[in-house]
Coordinates of N, CA and C in Angstrom, one line a residue:
X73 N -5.0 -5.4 -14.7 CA -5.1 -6.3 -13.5 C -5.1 -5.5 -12.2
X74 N -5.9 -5.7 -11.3 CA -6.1 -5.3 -9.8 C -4.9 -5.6 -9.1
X75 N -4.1 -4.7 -8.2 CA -3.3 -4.6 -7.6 C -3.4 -5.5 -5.9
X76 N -2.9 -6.4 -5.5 CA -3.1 -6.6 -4.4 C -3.0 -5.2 -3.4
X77 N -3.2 -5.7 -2.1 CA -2.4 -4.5 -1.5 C -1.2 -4.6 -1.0
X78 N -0.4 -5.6 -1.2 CA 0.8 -6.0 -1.0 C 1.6 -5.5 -1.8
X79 N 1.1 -5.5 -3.3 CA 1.8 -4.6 -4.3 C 1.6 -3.1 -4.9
X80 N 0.2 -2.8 -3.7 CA 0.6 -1.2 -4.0 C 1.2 -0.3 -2.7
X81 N 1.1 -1.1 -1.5 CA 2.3 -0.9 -0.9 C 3.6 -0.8 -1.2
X82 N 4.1 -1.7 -1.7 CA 5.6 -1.6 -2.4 C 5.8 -0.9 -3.1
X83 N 4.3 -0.8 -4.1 CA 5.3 0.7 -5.1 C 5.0 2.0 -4.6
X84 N 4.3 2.0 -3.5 CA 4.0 3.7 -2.5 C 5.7 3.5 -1.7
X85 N 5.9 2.1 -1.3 CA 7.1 2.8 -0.1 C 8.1 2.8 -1.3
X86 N 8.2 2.0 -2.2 CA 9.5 2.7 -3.3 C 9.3 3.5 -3.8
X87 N 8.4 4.3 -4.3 CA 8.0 5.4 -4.9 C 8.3 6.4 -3.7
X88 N 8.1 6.1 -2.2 CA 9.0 6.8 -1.2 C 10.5 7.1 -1.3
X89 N 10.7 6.2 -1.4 CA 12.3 6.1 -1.4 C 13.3 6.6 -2.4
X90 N 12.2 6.0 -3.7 CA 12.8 7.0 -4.8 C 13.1 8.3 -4.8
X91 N 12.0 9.1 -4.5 CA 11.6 10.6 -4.5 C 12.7 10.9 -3.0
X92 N 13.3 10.3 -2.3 CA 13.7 10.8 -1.0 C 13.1 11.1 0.4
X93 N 11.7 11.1 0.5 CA 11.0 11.1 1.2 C 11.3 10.4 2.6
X94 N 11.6 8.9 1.8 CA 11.8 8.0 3.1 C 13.4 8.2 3.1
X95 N 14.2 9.2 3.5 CA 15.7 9.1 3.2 C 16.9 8.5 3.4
X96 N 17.7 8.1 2.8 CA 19.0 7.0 3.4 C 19.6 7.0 4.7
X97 N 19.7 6.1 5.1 CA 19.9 5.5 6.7 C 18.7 6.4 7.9
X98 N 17.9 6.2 7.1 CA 16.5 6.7 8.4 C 15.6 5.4 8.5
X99 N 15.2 5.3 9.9 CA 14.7 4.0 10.3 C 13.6 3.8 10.3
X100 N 12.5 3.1 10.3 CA 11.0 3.1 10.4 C 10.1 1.5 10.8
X101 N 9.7 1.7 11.3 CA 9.2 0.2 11.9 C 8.1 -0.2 11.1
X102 N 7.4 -1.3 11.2 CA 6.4 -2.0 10.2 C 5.1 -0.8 10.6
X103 N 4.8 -1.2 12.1 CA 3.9 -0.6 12.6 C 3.5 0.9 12.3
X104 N 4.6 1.7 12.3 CA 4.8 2.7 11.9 C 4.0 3.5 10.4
X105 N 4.8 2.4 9.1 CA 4.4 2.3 7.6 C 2.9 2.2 7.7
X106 N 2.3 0.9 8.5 CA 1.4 0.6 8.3 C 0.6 1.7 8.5
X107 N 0.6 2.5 9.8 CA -0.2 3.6 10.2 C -0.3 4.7 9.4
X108 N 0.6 5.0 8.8 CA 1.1 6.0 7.8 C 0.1 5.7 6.6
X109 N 0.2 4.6 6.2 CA -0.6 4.4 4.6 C -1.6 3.5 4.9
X110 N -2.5 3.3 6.1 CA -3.5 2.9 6.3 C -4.1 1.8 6.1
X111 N -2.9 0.7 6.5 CA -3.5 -0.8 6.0 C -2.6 -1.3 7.1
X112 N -3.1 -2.8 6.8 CA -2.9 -3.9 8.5 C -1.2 -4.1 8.1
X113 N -0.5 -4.7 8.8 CA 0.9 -4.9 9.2 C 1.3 -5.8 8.2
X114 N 0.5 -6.4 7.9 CA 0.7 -7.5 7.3 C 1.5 -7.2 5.7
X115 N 0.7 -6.8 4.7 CA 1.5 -6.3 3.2 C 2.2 -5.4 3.5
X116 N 2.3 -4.8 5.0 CA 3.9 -4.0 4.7 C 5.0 -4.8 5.4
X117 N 4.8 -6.1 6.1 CA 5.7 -6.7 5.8 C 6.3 -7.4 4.7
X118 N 4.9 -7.7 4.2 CA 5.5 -8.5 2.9 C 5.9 -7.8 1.6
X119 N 5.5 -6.4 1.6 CA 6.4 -5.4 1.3 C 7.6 -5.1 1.5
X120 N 8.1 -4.9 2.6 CA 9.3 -4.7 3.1 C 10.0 -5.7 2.9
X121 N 9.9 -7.2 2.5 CA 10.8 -8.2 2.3 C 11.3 -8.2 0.9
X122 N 9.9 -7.5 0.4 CA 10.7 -7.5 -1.4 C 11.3 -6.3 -1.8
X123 N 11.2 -4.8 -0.7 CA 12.4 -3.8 -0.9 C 13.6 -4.3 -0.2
X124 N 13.7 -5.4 0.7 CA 14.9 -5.7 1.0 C 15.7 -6.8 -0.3
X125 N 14.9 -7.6 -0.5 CA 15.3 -8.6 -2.1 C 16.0 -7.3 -3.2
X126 N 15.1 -6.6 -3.1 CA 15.8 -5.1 -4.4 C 17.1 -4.5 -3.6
X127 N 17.6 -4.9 -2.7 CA 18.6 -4.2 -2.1 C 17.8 -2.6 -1.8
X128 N 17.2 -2.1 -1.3 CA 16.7 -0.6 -1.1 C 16.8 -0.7 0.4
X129 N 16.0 -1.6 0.8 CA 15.9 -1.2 2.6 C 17.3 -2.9 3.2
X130 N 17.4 -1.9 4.6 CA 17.7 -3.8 5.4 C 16.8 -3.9 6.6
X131 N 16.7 -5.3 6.4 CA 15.4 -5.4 7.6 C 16.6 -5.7 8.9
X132 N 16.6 -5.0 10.6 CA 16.8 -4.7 11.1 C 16.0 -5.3 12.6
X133 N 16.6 -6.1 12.8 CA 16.4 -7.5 14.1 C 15.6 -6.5 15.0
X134 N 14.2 -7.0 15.6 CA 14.0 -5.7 16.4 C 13.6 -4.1 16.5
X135 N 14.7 -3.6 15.5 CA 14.8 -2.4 15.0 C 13.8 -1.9 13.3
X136 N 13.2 -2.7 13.2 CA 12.4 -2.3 11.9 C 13.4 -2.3 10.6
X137 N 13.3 -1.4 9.7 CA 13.9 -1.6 8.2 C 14.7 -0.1 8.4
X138 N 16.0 0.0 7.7 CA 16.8 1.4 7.4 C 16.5 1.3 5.8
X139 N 16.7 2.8 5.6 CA 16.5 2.7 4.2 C 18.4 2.8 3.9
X140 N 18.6 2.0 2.8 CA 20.2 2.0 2.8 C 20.3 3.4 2.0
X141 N 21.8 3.4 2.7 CA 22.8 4.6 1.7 C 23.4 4.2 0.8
X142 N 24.5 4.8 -0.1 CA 25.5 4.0 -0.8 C 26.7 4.3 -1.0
X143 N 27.9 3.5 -1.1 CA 29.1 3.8 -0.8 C 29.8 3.6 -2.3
X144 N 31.1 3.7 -2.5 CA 31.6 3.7 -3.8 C 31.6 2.5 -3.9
X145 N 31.9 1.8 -2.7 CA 32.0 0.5 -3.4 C 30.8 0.1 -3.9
X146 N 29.6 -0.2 -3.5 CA 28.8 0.0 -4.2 C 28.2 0.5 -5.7
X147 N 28.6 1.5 -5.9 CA 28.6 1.9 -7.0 C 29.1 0.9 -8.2
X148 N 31.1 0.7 -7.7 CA 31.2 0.2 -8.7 C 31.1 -1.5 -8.9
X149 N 30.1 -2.2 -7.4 CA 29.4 -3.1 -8.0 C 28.3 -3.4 -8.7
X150 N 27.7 -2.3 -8.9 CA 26.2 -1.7 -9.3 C 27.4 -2.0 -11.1
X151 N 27.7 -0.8 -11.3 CA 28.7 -0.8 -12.6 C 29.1 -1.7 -13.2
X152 N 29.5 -2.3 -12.5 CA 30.6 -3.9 -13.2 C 28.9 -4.6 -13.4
X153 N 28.4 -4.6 -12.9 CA 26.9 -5.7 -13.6 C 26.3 -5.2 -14.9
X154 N 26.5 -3.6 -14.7 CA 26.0 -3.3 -15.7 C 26.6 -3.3 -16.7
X155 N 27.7 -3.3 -17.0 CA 28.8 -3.3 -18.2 C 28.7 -4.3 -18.2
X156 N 28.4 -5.4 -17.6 CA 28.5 -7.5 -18.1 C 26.9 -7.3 -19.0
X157 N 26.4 -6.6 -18.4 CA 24.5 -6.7 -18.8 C 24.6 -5.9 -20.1
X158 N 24.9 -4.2 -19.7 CA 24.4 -3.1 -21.3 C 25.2 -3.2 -22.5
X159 N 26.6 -3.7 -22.3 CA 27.8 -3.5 -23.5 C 27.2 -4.2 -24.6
X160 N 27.4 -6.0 -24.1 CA 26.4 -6.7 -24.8 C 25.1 -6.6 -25.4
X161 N 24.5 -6.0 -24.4 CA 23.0 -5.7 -24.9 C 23.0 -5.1 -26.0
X162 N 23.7 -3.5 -26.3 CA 23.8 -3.1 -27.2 C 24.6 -2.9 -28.2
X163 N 25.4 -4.1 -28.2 CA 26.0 -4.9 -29.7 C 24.6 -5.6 -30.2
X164 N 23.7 -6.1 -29.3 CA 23.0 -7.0 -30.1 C 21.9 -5.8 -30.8
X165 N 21.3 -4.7 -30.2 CA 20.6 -4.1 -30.1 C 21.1 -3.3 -31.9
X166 N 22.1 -3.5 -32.0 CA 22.9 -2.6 -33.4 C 22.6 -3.7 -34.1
X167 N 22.4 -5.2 -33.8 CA 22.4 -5.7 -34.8 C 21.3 -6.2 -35.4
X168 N 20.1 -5.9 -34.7 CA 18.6 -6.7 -34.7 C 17.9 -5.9 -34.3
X169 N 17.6 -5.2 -33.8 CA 16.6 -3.7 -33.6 C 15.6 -3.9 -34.8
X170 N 14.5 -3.5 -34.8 CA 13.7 -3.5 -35.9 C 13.4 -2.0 -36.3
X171 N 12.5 -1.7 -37.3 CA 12.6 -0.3 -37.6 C 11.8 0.2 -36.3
X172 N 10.9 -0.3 -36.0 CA 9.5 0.3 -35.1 C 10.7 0.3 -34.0
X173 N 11.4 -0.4 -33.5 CA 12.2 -0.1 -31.9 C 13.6 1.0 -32.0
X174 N 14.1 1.1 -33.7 CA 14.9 2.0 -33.8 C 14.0 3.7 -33.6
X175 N 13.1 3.6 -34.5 CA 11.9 5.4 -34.4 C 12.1 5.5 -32.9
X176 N 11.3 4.1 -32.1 CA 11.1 4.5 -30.9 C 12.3 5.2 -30.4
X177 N 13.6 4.6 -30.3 CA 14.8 5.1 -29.7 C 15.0 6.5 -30.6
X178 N 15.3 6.4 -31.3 CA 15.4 8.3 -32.2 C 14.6 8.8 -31.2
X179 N 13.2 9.0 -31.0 CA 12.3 9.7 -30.3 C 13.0 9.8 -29.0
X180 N 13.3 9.0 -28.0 CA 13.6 8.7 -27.0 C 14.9 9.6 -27.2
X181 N 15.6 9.6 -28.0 CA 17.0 10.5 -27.6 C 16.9 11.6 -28.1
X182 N 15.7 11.7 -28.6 CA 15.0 13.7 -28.8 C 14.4 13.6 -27.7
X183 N 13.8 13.3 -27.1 CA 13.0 13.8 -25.5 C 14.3 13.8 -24.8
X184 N 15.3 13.2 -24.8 CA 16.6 13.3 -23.5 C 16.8 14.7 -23.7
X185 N 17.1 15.1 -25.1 CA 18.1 16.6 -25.1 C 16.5 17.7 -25.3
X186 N 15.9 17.0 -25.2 CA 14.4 18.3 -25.2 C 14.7 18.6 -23.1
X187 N 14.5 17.2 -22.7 CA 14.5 17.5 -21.5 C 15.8 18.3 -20.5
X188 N 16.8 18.1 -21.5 CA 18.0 18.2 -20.6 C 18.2 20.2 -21.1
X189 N 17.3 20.3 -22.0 CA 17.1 21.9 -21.9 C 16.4 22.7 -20.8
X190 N 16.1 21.9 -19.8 CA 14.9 22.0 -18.9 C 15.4 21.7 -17.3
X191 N 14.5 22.4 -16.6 CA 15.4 21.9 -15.3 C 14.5 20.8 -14.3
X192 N 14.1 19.9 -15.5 CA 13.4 18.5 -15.0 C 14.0 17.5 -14.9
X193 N 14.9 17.8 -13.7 CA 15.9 16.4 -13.7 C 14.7 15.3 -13.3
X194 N 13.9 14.8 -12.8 CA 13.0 14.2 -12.4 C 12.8 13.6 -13.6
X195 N 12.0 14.2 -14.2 CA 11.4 13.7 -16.2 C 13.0 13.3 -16.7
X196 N 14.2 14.1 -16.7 CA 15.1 13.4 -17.4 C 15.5 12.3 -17.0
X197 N 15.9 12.0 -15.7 CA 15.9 10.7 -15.5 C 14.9 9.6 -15.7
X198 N 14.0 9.9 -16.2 CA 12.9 9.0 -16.4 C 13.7 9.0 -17.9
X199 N 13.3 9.9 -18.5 CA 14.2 9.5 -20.4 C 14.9 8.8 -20.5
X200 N 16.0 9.2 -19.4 CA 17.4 8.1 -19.7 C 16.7 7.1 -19.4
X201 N 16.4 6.5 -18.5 CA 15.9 5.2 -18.3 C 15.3 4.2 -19.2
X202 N 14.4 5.4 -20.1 CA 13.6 4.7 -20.8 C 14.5 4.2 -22.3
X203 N 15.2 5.3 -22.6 CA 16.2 4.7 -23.9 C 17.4 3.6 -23.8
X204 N 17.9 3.7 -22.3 CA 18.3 2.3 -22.1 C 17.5 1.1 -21.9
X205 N 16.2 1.5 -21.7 CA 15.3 0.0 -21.7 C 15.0 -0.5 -22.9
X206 N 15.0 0.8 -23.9 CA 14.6 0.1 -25.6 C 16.0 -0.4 -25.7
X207 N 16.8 0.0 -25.8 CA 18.3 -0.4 -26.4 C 18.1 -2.3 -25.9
X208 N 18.1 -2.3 -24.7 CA 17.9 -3.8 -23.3 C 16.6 -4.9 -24.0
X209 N 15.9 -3.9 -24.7 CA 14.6 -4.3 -24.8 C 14.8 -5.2 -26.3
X210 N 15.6 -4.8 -27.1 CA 16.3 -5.8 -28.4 C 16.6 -7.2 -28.3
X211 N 17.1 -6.9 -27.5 CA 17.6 -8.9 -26.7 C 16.0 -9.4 -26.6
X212 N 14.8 -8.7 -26.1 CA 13.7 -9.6 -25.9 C 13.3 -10.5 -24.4
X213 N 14.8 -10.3 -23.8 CA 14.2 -10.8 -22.4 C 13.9 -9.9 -21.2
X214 N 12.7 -10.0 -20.8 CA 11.9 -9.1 -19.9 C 12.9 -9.1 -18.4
X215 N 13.3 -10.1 -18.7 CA 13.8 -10.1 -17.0 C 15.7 -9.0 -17.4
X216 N 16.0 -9.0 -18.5 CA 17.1 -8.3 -18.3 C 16.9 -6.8 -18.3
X217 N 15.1 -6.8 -18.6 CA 15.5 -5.5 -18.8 C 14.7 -4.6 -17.0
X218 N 14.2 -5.6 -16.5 CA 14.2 -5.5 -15.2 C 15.0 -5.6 -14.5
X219 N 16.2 -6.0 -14.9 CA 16.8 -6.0 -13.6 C 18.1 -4.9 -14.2
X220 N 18.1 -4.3 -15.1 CA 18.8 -3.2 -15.2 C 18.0 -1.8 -14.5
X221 N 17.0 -2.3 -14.7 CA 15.6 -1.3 -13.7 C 16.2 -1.2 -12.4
X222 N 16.3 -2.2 -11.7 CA 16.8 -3.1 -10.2 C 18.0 -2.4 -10.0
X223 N 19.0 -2.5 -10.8 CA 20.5 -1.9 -10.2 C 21.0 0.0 -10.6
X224 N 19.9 0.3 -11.4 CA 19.7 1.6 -11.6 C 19.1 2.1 -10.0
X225 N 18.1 1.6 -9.6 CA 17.4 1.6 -8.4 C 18.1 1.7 -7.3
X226 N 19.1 1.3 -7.0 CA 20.4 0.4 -6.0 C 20.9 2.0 -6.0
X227 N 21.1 2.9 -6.9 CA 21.6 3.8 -6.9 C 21.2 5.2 -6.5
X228 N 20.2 5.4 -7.5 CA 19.5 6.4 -7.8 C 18.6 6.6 -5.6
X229 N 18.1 5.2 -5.3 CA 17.5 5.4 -4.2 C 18.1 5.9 -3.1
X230 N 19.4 6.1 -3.3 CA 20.3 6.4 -2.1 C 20.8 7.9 -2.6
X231 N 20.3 8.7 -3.3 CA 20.6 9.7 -3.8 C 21.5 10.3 -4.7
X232 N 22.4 9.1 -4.9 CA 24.0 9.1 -5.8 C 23.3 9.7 -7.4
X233 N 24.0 10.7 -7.8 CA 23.9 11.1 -9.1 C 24.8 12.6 -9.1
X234 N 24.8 12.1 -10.8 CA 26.2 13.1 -10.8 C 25.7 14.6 -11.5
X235 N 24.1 14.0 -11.5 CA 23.7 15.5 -12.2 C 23.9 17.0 -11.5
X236 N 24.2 18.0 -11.8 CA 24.6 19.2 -11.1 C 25.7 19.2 -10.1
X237 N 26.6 18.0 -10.4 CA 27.6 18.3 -9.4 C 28.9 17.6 -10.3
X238 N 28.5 16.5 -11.2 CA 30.2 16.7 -11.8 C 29.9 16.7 -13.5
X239 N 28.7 16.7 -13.7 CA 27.8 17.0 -14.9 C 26.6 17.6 -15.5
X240 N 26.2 17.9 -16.1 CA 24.7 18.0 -16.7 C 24.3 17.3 -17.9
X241 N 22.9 17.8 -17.3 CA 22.0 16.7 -17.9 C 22.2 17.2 -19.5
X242 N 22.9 18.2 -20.2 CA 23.4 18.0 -21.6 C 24.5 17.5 -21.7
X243 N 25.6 17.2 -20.8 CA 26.5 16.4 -20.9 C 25.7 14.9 -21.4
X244 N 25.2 14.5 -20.3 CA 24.3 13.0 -20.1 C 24.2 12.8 -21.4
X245 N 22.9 13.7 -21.9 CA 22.3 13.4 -23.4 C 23.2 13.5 -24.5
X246 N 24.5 14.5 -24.4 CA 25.1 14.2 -25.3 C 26.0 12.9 -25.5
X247 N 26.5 12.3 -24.0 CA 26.9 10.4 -23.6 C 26.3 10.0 -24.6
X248 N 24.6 10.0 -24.5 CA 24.1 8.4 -25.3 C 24.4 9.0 -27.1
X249 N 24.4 10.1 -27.7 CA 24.7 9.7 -28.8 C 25.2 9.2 -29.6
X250 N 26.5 8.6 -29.1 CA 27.2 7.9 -30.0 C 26.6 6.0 -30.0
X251 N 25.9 6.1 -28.3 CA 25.2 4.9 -28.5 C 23.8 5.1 -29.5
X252 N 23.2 5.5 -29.5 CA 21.8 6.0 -30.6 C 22.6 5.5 -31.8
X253 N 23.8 6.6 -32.4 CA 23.8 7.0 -33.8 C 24.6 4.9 -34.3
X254 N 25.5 4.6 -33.2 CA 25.4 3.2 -33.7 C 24.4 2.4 -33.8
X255 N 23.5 2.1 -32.5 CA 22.5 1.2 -32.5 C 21.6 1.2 -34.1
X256 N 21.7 2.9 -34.3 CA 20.8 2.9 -35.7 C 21.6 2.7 -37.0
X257 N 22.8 2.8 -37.0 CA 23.4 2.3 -38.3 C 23.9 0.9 -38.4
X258 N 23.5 -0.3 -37.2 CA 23.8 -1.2 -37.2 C 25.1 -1.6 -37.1
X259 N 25.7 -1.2 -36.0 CA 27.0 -0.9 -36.0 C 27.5 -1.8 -34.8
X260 N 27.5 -3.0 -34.1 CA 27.4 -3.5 -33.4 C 28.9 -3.5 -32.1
X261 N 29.9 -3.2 -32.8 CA 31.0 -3.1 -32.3 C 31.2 -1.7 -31.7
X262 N 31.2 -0.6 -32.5 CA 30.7 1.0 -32.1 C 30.0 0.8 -30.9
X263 N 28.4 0.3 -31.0 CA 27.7 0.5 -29.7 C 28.0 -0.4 -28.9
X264 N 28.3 -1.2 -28.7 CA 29.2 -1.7 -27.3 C 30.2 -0.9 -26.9
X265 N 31.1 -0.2 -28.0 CA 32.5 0.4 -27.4 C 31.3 2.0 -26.9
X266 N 30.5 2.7 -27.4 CA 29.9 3.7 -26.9 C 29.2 3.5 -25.5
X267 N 28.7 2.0 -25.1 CA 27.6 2.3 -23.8 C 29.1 1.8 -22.8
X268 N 30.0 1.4 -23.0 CA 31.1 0.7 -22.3 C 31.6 2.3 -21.6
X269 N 32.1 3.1 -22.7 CA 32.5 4.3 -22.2 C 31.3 5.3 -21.3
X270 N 30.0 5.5 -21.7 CA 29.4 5.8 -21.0 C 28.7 5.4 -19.6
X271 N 29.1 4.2 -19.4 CA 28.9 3.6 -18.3 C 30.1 3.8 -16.9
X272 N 31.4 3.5 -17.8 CA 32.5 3.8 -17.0 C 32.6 5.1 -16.5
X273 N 32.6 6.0 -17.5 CA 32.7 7.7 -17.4 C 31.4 7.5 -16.3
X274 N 30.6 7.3 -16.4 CA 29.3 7.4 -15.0 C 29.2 7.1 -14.2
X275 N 30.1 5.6 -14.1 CA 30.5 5.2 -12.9 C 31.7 5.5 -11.8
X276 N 33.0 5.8 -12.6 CA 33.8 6.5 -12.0 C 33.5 7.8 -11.9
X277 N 33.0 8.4 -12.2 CA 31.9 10.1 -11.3 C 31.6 9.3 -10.0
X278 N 30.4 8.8 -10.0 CA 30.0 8.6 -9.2 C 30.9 8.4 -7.9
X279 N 32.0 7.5 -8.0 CA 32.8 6.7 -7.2 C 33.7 7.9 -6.6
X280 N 34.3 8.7 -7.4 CA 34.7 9.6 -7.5 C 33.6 10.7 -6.4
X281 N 32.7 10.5 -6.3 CA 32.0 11.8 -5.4 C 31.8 11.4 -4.3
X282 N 31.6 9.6 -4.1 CA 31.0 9.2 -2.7 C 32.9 8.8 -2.1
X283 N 33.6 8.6 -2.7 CA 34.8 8.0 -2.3 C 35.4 9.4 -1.1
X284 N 36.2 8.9 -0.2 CA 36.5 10.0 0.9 C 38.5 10.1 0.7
X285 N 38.8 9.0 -0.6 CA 39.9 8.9 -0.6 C 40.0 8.6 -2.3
X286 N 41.1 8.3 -2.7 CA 41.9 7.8 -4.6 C 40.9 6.8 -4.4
X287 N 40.4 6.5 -5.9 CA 39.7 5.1 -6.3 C 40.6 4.6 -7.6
X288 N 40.2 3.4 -7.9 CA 41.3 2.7 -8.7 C 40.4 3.1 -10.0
X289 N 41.0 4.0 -10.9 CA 40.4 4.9 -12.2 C 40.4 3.6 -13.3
X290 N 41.4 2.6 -13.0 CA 41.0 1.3 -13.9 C 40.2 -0.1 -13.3
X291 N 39.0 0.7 -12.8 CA 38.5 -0.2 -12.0 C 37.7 -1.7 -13.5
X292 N 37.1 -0.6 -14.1 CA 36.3 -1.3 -15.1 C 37.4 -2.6 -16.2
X293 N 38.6 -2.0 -16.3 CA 39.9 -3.0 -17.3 C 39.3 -4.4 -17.6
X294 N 39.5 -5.0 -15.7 CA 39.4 -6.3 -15.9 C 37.9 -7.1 -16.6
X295 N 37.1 -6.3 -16.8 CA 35.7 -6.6 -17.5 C 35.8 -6.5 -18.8
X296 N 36.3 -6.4 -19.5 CA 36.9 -6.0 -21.0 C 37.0 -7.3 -21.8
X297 N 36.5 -7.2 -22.6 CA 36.2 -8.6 -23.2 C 37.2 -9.3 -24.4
X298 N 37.5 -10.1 -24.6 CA 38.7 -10.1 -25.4 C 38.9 -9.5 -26.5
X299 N 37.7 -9.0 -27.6 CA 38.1 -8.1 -28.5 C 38.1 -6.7 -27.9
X300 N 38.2 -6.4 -26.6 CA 38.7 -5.0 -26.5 C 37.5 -3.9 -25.8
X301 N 36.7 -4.7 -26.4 CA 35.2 -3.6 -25.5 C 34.8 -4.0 -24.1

């Protein structure tokens, strides 16, 4: 399908934003974008409205769009969605997975630890992404597994990652194994309690590096479901 230019604007200025290019709390006007990537005002505003809907930019009265930063608190609202969204997902994902979406995921957690031998944080973050989308991708609904896309984004765009500063990317890959080795033995309680811990452990990092003071280390508790995960 042919791209408007409204939608290949958006994925040039997020494809900005991702890479750092366009960098957090730096300002830029429509007029400006438009000049830059060579098209009328127009699809970059209506660009600009749908990186403001993604939470990536704020539109700015006057002042054009900031690309946002992010704060702990943030983080651990980014986290608490995702532990309501992935825990679940992959209890179901242990229990209904098919063989063709299980290979795929084995594959996918041999490219994480191929990559994490490598100093392609770039490509590894694409891995991780992608074996949380098969795990998301079990449930069958497109929109969840977009919008775990969406709040990965919330993060990653503002620079927050714990790679090379409170971990490595063999720590990382060694995280999702215990989610892999359940999702594939159909173990539905296991991989909830595995992406629960990997999500927390990731998210208090993070909190923990943007925080300028103590953070509440039992932030995640109250999300705990009544059997315990």
């Amino acid at each position: 399908m042919r791209q408007t230019t409204t939608e290949r604007v958006f994925a040039m200025l997020r494809a900005s934003i991702l890479s750092g290019e366009l960098a957090a709390g730096t300002r830029h006007s429509v007029y400006q974008l438009a000049g830059e990537l060579g098209v009328s005002r127009t699809p970059v505003r209506e660009a600009v409205l749908r990186l403001a809907d993604a939470g990536l930019v704020t539109v700015e009265r006057n002042r054009g769009i900031r690309i946002r930063g992010v704060t702990a608190e943030d983080v651990r609202d980014v986290f608490e969605l995702r532990l309501l969204i992935e825990v679940p997902a992959a209890a179901h994902a242990a229990g209904s997975a098919d063989e063709a979406l299980l290979v795929e995921l084995k594959e996918a957690s041999a490219r994480l630890h191929e990559l994490a031998a490598t100093d392609d944080t770039t490509a590894f973050g694409v891995a991780d992404r992608r074996l949380h989308a098969l795990i998301a991708s079990a449930v069958g609904n497109r929109h969840l597994v977009a919008e775990i896309e969406r709040l990965r984004d919330l993060i990653h765009v503002r620079g927050a990652s714990t790679i090379g500063r409170s971990r490595t990317t063999r720590d990382i890959a060694g995280e999702h194994d215990a989610i892999v080795a359940a999702v594939c033995a159909a173990e539905p309680a296991a991989a909830a309690r595995a992406m629960r811990e990997h999500l927390v452990h990731t998210g208090t990092l993070l909190m923990r590096q943007l925080s300028e003071g103590e953070i509440d280390e039992t932030w995640a508790e109250r999300l705990r479901s009544p059997s315990g995960e």
